[in-house]
Structure formats: C-alpha cells, structure tokens
Amino acid sequence: MSKAETRGKTDQAKIAMSEEEWRSKLTPEQFYVTREHGTERAFSHPYYEEKDAGLYRCVCCGAPVFSSETKFDSGTGWPSFYAPANRGAVSEHDDRSFFMRRTEVRCAECDAHLGHVFPDGPKKPTGARYCINGVALQLDKDAKPAKGGK
Ligand SMILES: [Zn+2]
C-alpha cells in the first residue's frame, strides 16, 4: 500500500464500495492494481500497443478516463496518454511511496488507482505522459473517442 495525499481541493470519489465488494467484482489482478495501487509488468497487457479507436473506461466503474485520441507509443510497455479523456476524468495525488516522489492518477469517480503521470510526454500539446496500467482500463470501441482535456 502506498501513502498518497490528496492534492489541493477535496475531490471525494463519487463511488464508494467496500474492499469486499470490489474483491468480488474484480479479477485478482484488477483488484491488486486498482485497489491496492499495484503495477502490472511492462509489456504484459496488450493495451500498450492497442491502436483501435474508442474510449478507455475505468475497469472498476466504467467511467471514461482516457481516449484513443490522446494515446501515444511511449516505448515503456504501458498504455500512455498525453491527457485524460476530459477535464476532471481523473484525479492526481502526491505519491511518496518507494522513496520516490511521483504523481498518482486515479479515476475521479471511484478512486481506482490507474497509474502515474510524468512530465516527460510529447511537448505538444501537454508535455504530460500518463503511464497507465492496461489492467485498470477497458477499451470501449463502440464509444466515440473523446478529444481529451486537462
Ligand atoms: Zn472508476
């Protein structure tokens, strides 16, 4: 478990379920990543090289969190985006676990841990690299991709 502090405003998650409820709803790997702040192995999830259009939904609650429109190949082995699906789709938190200072990214709806954001993304348009666990996402190919916004 990492200690994460909420930055600035109080962005309370809108969906609250008990650990038991999440455990019964998710696969063990989904639970480990999203509810226990785990990280999948690089190149382990096919979404890192997924090119199809659509909306990436939170695997826990179905909220659209990322979009094929802002996805890029970072070469890291994790799905990478330069912006969330829309403003307010994710929340960002200071994460000081493992003696590093990183910014954790969570689903704004249910607080699922999705990954981290780093300032070394493509300079245009945002410079951000959202490094996201594929197991935390569900690609909805029927949904119209969002332009993305931050
Ligand atoms: Zn969610």
PDB file of C-alpha atoms and ligand atoms in Angstrom:
ATOM      1  CA  MET A   1       0.000   0.000   0.000  1.00  0.00           C
ATOM      2  CA  SER A   2       1.309   3.415  -0.876  1.00  0.00           C
ATOM      3  CA  LYS A   3       0.645   6.517   1.099  1.00  0.00           C
ATOM      4  CA  ALA A   4      -0.923   9.049  -1.173  1.00  0.00           C
ATOM      5  CA  GLU A   5      -2.004  12.501  -0.189  1.00  0.00           C
ATOM      6  CA  THR A   6      -4.770  14.287  -1.933  1.00  0.00           C
ATOM      7  CA  ARG A   7      -3.548  17.461  -3.527  1.00  0.00           C
ATOM      8  CA  GLY A   8      -5.391  20.709  -3.035  1.00  0.00           C
ATOM      9  CA  LYS A   9      -9.116  20.584  -3.282  1.00  0.00           C
ATOM     10  CA  THR A  10     -11.165  17.816  -1.743  1.00  0.00           C
ATOM     11  CA  ASP A  11     -12.054  15.647  -4.678  1.00  0.00           C
ATOM     12  CA  GLN A  12     -14.084  12.987  -2.944  1.00  0.00           C
ATOM     13  CA  ALA A  13     -14.698   9.894  -5.017  1.00  0.00           C
ATOM     14  CA  LYS A  14     -18.331   9.566  -6.029  1.00  0.00           C
ATOM     15  CA  ILE A  15     -18.489   5.792  -5.873  1.00  0.00           C
ATOM     16  CA  ALA A  16     -17.561   4.098  -2.624  1.00  0.00           C
ATOM     17  CA  MET A  17     -17.562   0.328  -2.257  1.00  0.00           C
ATOM     18  CA  SER A  18     -16.082  -1.822   0.450  1.00  0.00           C
ATOM     19  CA  GLU A  19     -12.948  -3.844  -0.138  1.00  0.00           C
ATOM     20  CA  GLU A  20     -15.092  -6.997  -0.139  1.00  0.00           C
ATOM     21  CA  GLU A  21     -17.415  -5.610  -2.806  1.00  0.00           C
ATOM     22  CA  TRP A  22     -14.500  -4.645  -5.063  1.00  0.00           C
ATOM     23  CA  ARG A  23     -12.875  -8.007  -4.498  1.00  0.00           C
ATOM     24  CA  SER A  24     -15.972  -9.853  -5.676  1.00  0.00           C
ATOM     25  CA  LYS A  25     -16.401  -7.585  -8.710  1.00  0.00           C
ATOM     26  CA  LEU A  26     -12.803  -7.615  -9.991  1.00  0.00           C
ATOM     27  CA  THR A  27     -10.268 -10.230 -11.017  1.00  0.00           C
ATOM     28  CA  PRO A  28      -7.345 -10.646  -8.577  1.00  0.00           C
ATOM     29  CA  GLU A  29      -5.054  -8.707 -10.934  1.00  0.00           C
ATOM     30  CA  GLN A  30      -7.576  -5.896 -11.411  1.00  0.00           C
ATOM     31  CA  PHE A  31      -8.044  -5.702  -7.640  1.00  0.00           C
ATOM     32  CA  TYR A  32      -4.298  -5.647  -6.992  1.00  0.00           C
ATOM     33  CA  VAL A  33      -3.686  -2.778  -9.423  1.00  0.00           C
ATOM     34  CA  THR A  34      -6.756  -0.600  -8.879  1.00  0.00           C
ATOM     35  CA  ARG A  35      -7.485  -1.043  -5.184  1.00  0.00           C
ATOM     36  CA  GLU A  36      -4.009  -1.899  -3.835  1.00  0.00           C
ATOM     37  CA  HIS A  37      -2.018   0.524  -6.009  1.00  0.00           C
ATOM     38  CA  GLY A  38      -0.208  -2.240  -7.825  1.00  0.00           C
ATOM     39  CA  THR A  39       1.651  -2.045 -11.121  1.00  0.00           C
ATOM     40  CA  GLU A  40       1.400  -4.587 -13.900  1.00  0.00           C
ATOM     41  CA  ARG A  41       4.593  -5.796 -15.567  1.00  0.00           C
ATOM     42  CA  ALA A  42       5.700  -3.724 -18.564  1.00  0.00           C
ATOM     43  CA  PHE A  43       4.578  -5.154 -21.909  1.00  0.00           C
ATOM     44  CA  SER A  44       2.248  -7.552 -20.067  1.00  0.00           C
ATOM     45  CA  HIS A  45      -1.057  -6.036 -21.174  1.00  0.00           C
ATOM     46  CA  PRO A  46      -1.995  -5.783 -24.887  1.00  0.00           C
ATOM     47  CA  TYR A  47      -3.311  -2.214 -24.468  1.00  0.00           C
ATOM     48  CA  TYR A  48       0.233  -0.814 -24.559  1.00  0.00           C
ATOM     49  CA  GLU A  49       0.201  -1.369 -28.334  1.00  0.00           C
ATOM     50  CA  GLU A  50      -3.554  -1.041 -28.883  1.00  0.00           C
ATOM     51  CA  LYS A  51      -4.291   1.207 -31.863  1.00  0.00           C
ATOM     52  CA  ASP A  52      -8.073   0.896 -32.227  1.00  0.00           C
ATOM     53  CA  ALA A  53     -10.241   3.928 -31.624  1.00  0.00           C
ATOM     54  CA  GLY A  54     -12.511   4.202 -28.641  1.00  0.00           C
ATOM     55  CA  LEU A  55     -12.870   5.285 -25.067  1.00  0.00           C
ATOM     56  CA  TYR A  56     -10.834   3.693 -22.308  1.00  0.00           C
ATOM     57  CA  ARG A  57     -13.128   3.184 -19.345  1.00  0.00           C
ATOM     58  CA  CYS A  58     -12.209   2.566 -15.724  1.00  0.00           C
ATOM     59  CA  VAL A  59     -12.384  -1.210 -15.257  1.00  0.00           C
ATOM     60  CA  CYS A  60     -13.966  -0.685 -11.823  1.00  0.00           C
ATOM     61  CA  CYS A  61     -16.826   1.700 -12.538  1.00  0.00           C
ATOM     62  CA  GLY A  62     -16.978   2.199 -16.332  1.00  0.00           C
ATOM     63  CA  ALA A  63     -16.291   5.932 -16.274  1.00  0.00           C
ATOM     64  CA  PRO A  64     -14.416   7.160 -19.384  1.00  0.00           C
ATOM     65  CA  VAL A  65     -10.908   8.017 -18.197  1.00  0.00           C
ATOM     66  CA  PHE A  66      -8.751   8.038 -21.350  1.00  0.00           C
ATOM     67  CA  SER A  67      -9.278   8.135 -25.105  1.00  0.00           C
ATOM     68  CA  SER A  68      -7.568   6.703 -28.174  1.00  0.00           C
ATOM     69  CA  GLU A  69      -7.256  10.333 -29.353  1.00  0.00           C
ATOM     70  CA  THR A  70      -4.598  11.137 -26.753  1.00  0.00           C
ATOM     71  CA  LYS A  71      -2.822   7.769 -26.742  1.00  0.00           C
ATOM     72  CA  PHE A  72       0.765   7.574 -27.915  1.00  0.00           C
ATOM     73  CA  ASP A  73       3.522   4.979 -28.006  1.00  0.00           C
ATOM     74  CA  SER A  74       5.917   5.846 -25.214  1.00  0.00           C
ATOM     75  CA  GLY A  75       8.020   2.721 -25.627  1.00  0.00           C
ATOM     76  CA  THR A  76       7.655   1.952 -21.915  1.00  0.00           C
ATOM     77  CA  GLY A  77       5.373  -1.069 -22.262  1.00  0.00           C
ATOM     78  CA  TRP A  78       2.421   0.624 -20.566  1.00  0.00           C
ATOM     79  CA  PRO A  79      -0.507   2.357 -22.255  1.00  0.00           C
ATOM     80  CA  SER A  80       0.440   6.042 -22.403  1.00  0.00           C
ATOM     81  CA  PHE A  81      -1.673   9.139 -22.945  1.00  0.00           C
ATOM     82  CA  TYR A  82      -0.862  12.839 -23.050  1.00  0.00           C
ATOM     83  CA  ALA A  83      -4.188  13.854 -21.461  1.00  0.00           C
ATOM     84  CA  PRO A  84      -7.228  12.297 -19.741  1.00  0.00           C
ATOM     85  CA  ALA A  85     -10.447  11.735 -21.711  1.00  0.00           C
ATOM     86  CA  ASN A  86     -11.801  15.012 -20.408  1.00  0.00           C
ATOM     87  CA  ARG A  87     -11.227  17.554 -17.710  1.00  0.00           C
ATOM     88  CA  GLY A  88     -11.966  16.044 -14.335  1.00  0.00           C
ATOM     89  CA  ALA A  89     -11.965  12.412 -15.538  1.00  0.00           C
ATOM     90  CA  VAL A  90      -9.036  11.593 -13.270  1.00  0.00           C
ATOM     91  CA  SER A  91      -7.672  12.982 -10.024  1.00  0.00           C
ATOM     92  CA  GLU A  92      -3.986  13.435  -9.246  1.00  0.00           C
ATOM     93  CA  HIS A  93      -2.327  12.811  -5.904  1.00  0.00           C
ATOM     94  CA  ASP A  94       1.155  13.085  -4.435  1.00  0.00           C
ATOM     95  CA  ASP A  95       2.663   9.634  -4.082  1.00  0.00           C
ATOM     96  CA  ARG A  96       5.811   9.348  -1.985  1.00  0.00           C
ATOM     97  CA  SER A  97       5.987   5.567  -1.786  1.00  0.00           C
ATOM     98  CA  PHE A  98       9.161   3.658  -2.693  1.00  0.00           C
ATOM     99  CA  PHE A  99      11.307   6.699  -1.782  1.00  0.00           C
ATOM    100  CA  MET A 100      10.199   8.467  -4.942  1.00  0.00           C
ATOM    101  CA  ARG A 101       8.062  11.468  -5.474  1.00  0.00           C
ATOM    102  CA  ARG A 102       5.527  10.727  -8.150  1.00  0.00           C
ATOM    103  CA  THR A 103       2.052  11.856  -9.080  1.00  0.00           C
ATOM    104  CA  GLU A 104      -0.525   9.140  -8.837  1.00  0.00           C
ATOM    105  CA  VAL A 105      -3.518   9.103 -11.206  1.00  0.00           C
ATOM    106  CA  ARG A 106      -6.885   7.805 -10.024  1.00  0.00           C
ATOM    107  CA  CYS A 107     -10.345   7.503 -11.513  1.00  0.00           C
ATOM    108  CA  ALA A 108     -12.254  10.565 -10.317  1.00  0.00           C
ATOM    109  CA  GLU A 109     -15.454   8.536  -9.997  1.00  0.00           C
ATOM    110  CA  CYS A 110     -14.353   5.609  -7.853  1.00  0.00           C
ATOM    111  CA  ASP A 111     -10.779   6.370  -6.775  1.00  0.00           C
ATOM    112  CA  ALA A 112      -9.337   3.381  -8.630  1.00  0.00           C
ATOM    113  CA  HIS A 113      -5.563   3.569  -8.942  1.00  0.00           C
ATOM    114  CA  LEU A 114      -4.816   3.828 -12.671  1.00  0.00           C
ATOM    115  CA  GLY A 115      -1.129   4.716 -12.838  1.00  0.00           C
ATOM    116  CA  HIS A 116       1.133   7.768 -12.637  1.00  0.00           C
ATOM    117  CA  VAL A 117       1.681  10.937 -14.647  1.00  0.00           C
ATOM    118  CA  PHE A 118       5.180  12.145 -15.561  1.00  0.00           C
ATOM    119  CA  PRO A 119       6.300  15.435 -17.118  1.00  0.00           C
ATOM    120  CA  ASP A 120       8.221  13.796 -19.973  1.00  0.00           C
ATOM    121  CA  GLY A 121       5.459  13.297 -22.531  1.00  0.00           C
ATOM    122  CA  PRO A 122       5.363  14.741 -26.051  1.00  0.00           C
ATOM    123  CA  LYS A 123       5.956  18.515 -25.813  1.00  0.00           C
ATOM    124  CA  LYS A 124       2.825  19.175 -27.820  1.00  0.00           C
ATOM    125  CA  PRO A 125       0.142  19.527 -26.717  1.00  0.00           C
ATOM    126  CA  THR A 126       0.632  18.886 -22.989  1.00  0.00           C
ATOM    127  CA  GLY A 127       4.118  17.562 -22.205  1.00  0.00           C
ATOM    128  CA  ALA A 128       2.498  15.018 -19.885  1.00  0.00           C
ATOM    129  CA  ARG A 129       2.846  11.255 -20.002  1.00  0.00           C
ATOM    130  CA  TYR A 130       0.044   9.414 -18.262  1.00  0.00           C
ATOM    131  CA  CYS A 131       1.554   5.972 -17.697  1.00  0.00           C
ATOM    132  CA  ILE A 132      -1.466   3.753 -17.104  1.00  0.00           C
ATOM    133  CA  ASN A 133      -1.925   0.090 -16.245  1.00  0.00           C
ATOM    134  CA  GLY A 134      -3.778  -1.709 -19.044  1.00  0.00           C
ATOM    135  CA  VAL A 135      -5.490  -3.933 -16.500  1.00  0.00           C
ATOM    136  CA  ALA A 136      -7.169  -0.855 -14.982  1.00  0.00           C
ATOM    137  CA  LEU A 137      -8.750   0.008 -18.337  1.00  0.00           C
ATOM    138  CA  GLN A 138     -11.497  -1.373 -20.534  1.00  0.00           C
ATOM    139  CA  LEU A 139     -11.463  -0.188 -24.146  1.00  0.00           C
ATOM    140  CA  ASP A 140     -14.953   0.609 -25.394  1.00  0.00           C
ATOM    141  CA  LYS A 141     -14.626   0.517 -29.186  1.00  0.00           C
ATOM    142  CA  ASP A 142     -18.279   1.456 -29.708  1.00  0.00           C
ATOM    143  CA  ALA A 143     -17.876   4.761 -27.911  1.00  0.00           C
ATOM    144  CA  LYS A 144     -16.806   7.876 -29.754  1.00  0.00           C
ATOM    145  CA  PRO A 145     -13.262   8.795 -28.679  1.00  0.00           C
ATOM    146  CA  ALA A 146     -13.007  11.989 -26.629  1.00  0.00           C
ATOM    147  CA  LYS A 147     -10.676  14.758 -27.730  1.00  0.00           C
ATOM    148  CA  GLY A 148      -9.065  14.839 -24.296  1.00  0.00           C
ATOM    149  CA  GLY A 149      -8.582  17.721 -21.961  1.00  0.00           C
ATOM    150  CA  LYS A 150      -6.779  18.712 -18.855  1.00  0.00           C
TER     151      LYS A 150
HETATM  152 ZN    ZN B   1     -13.608   4.233 -11.695  1.00  0.00          ZN
END
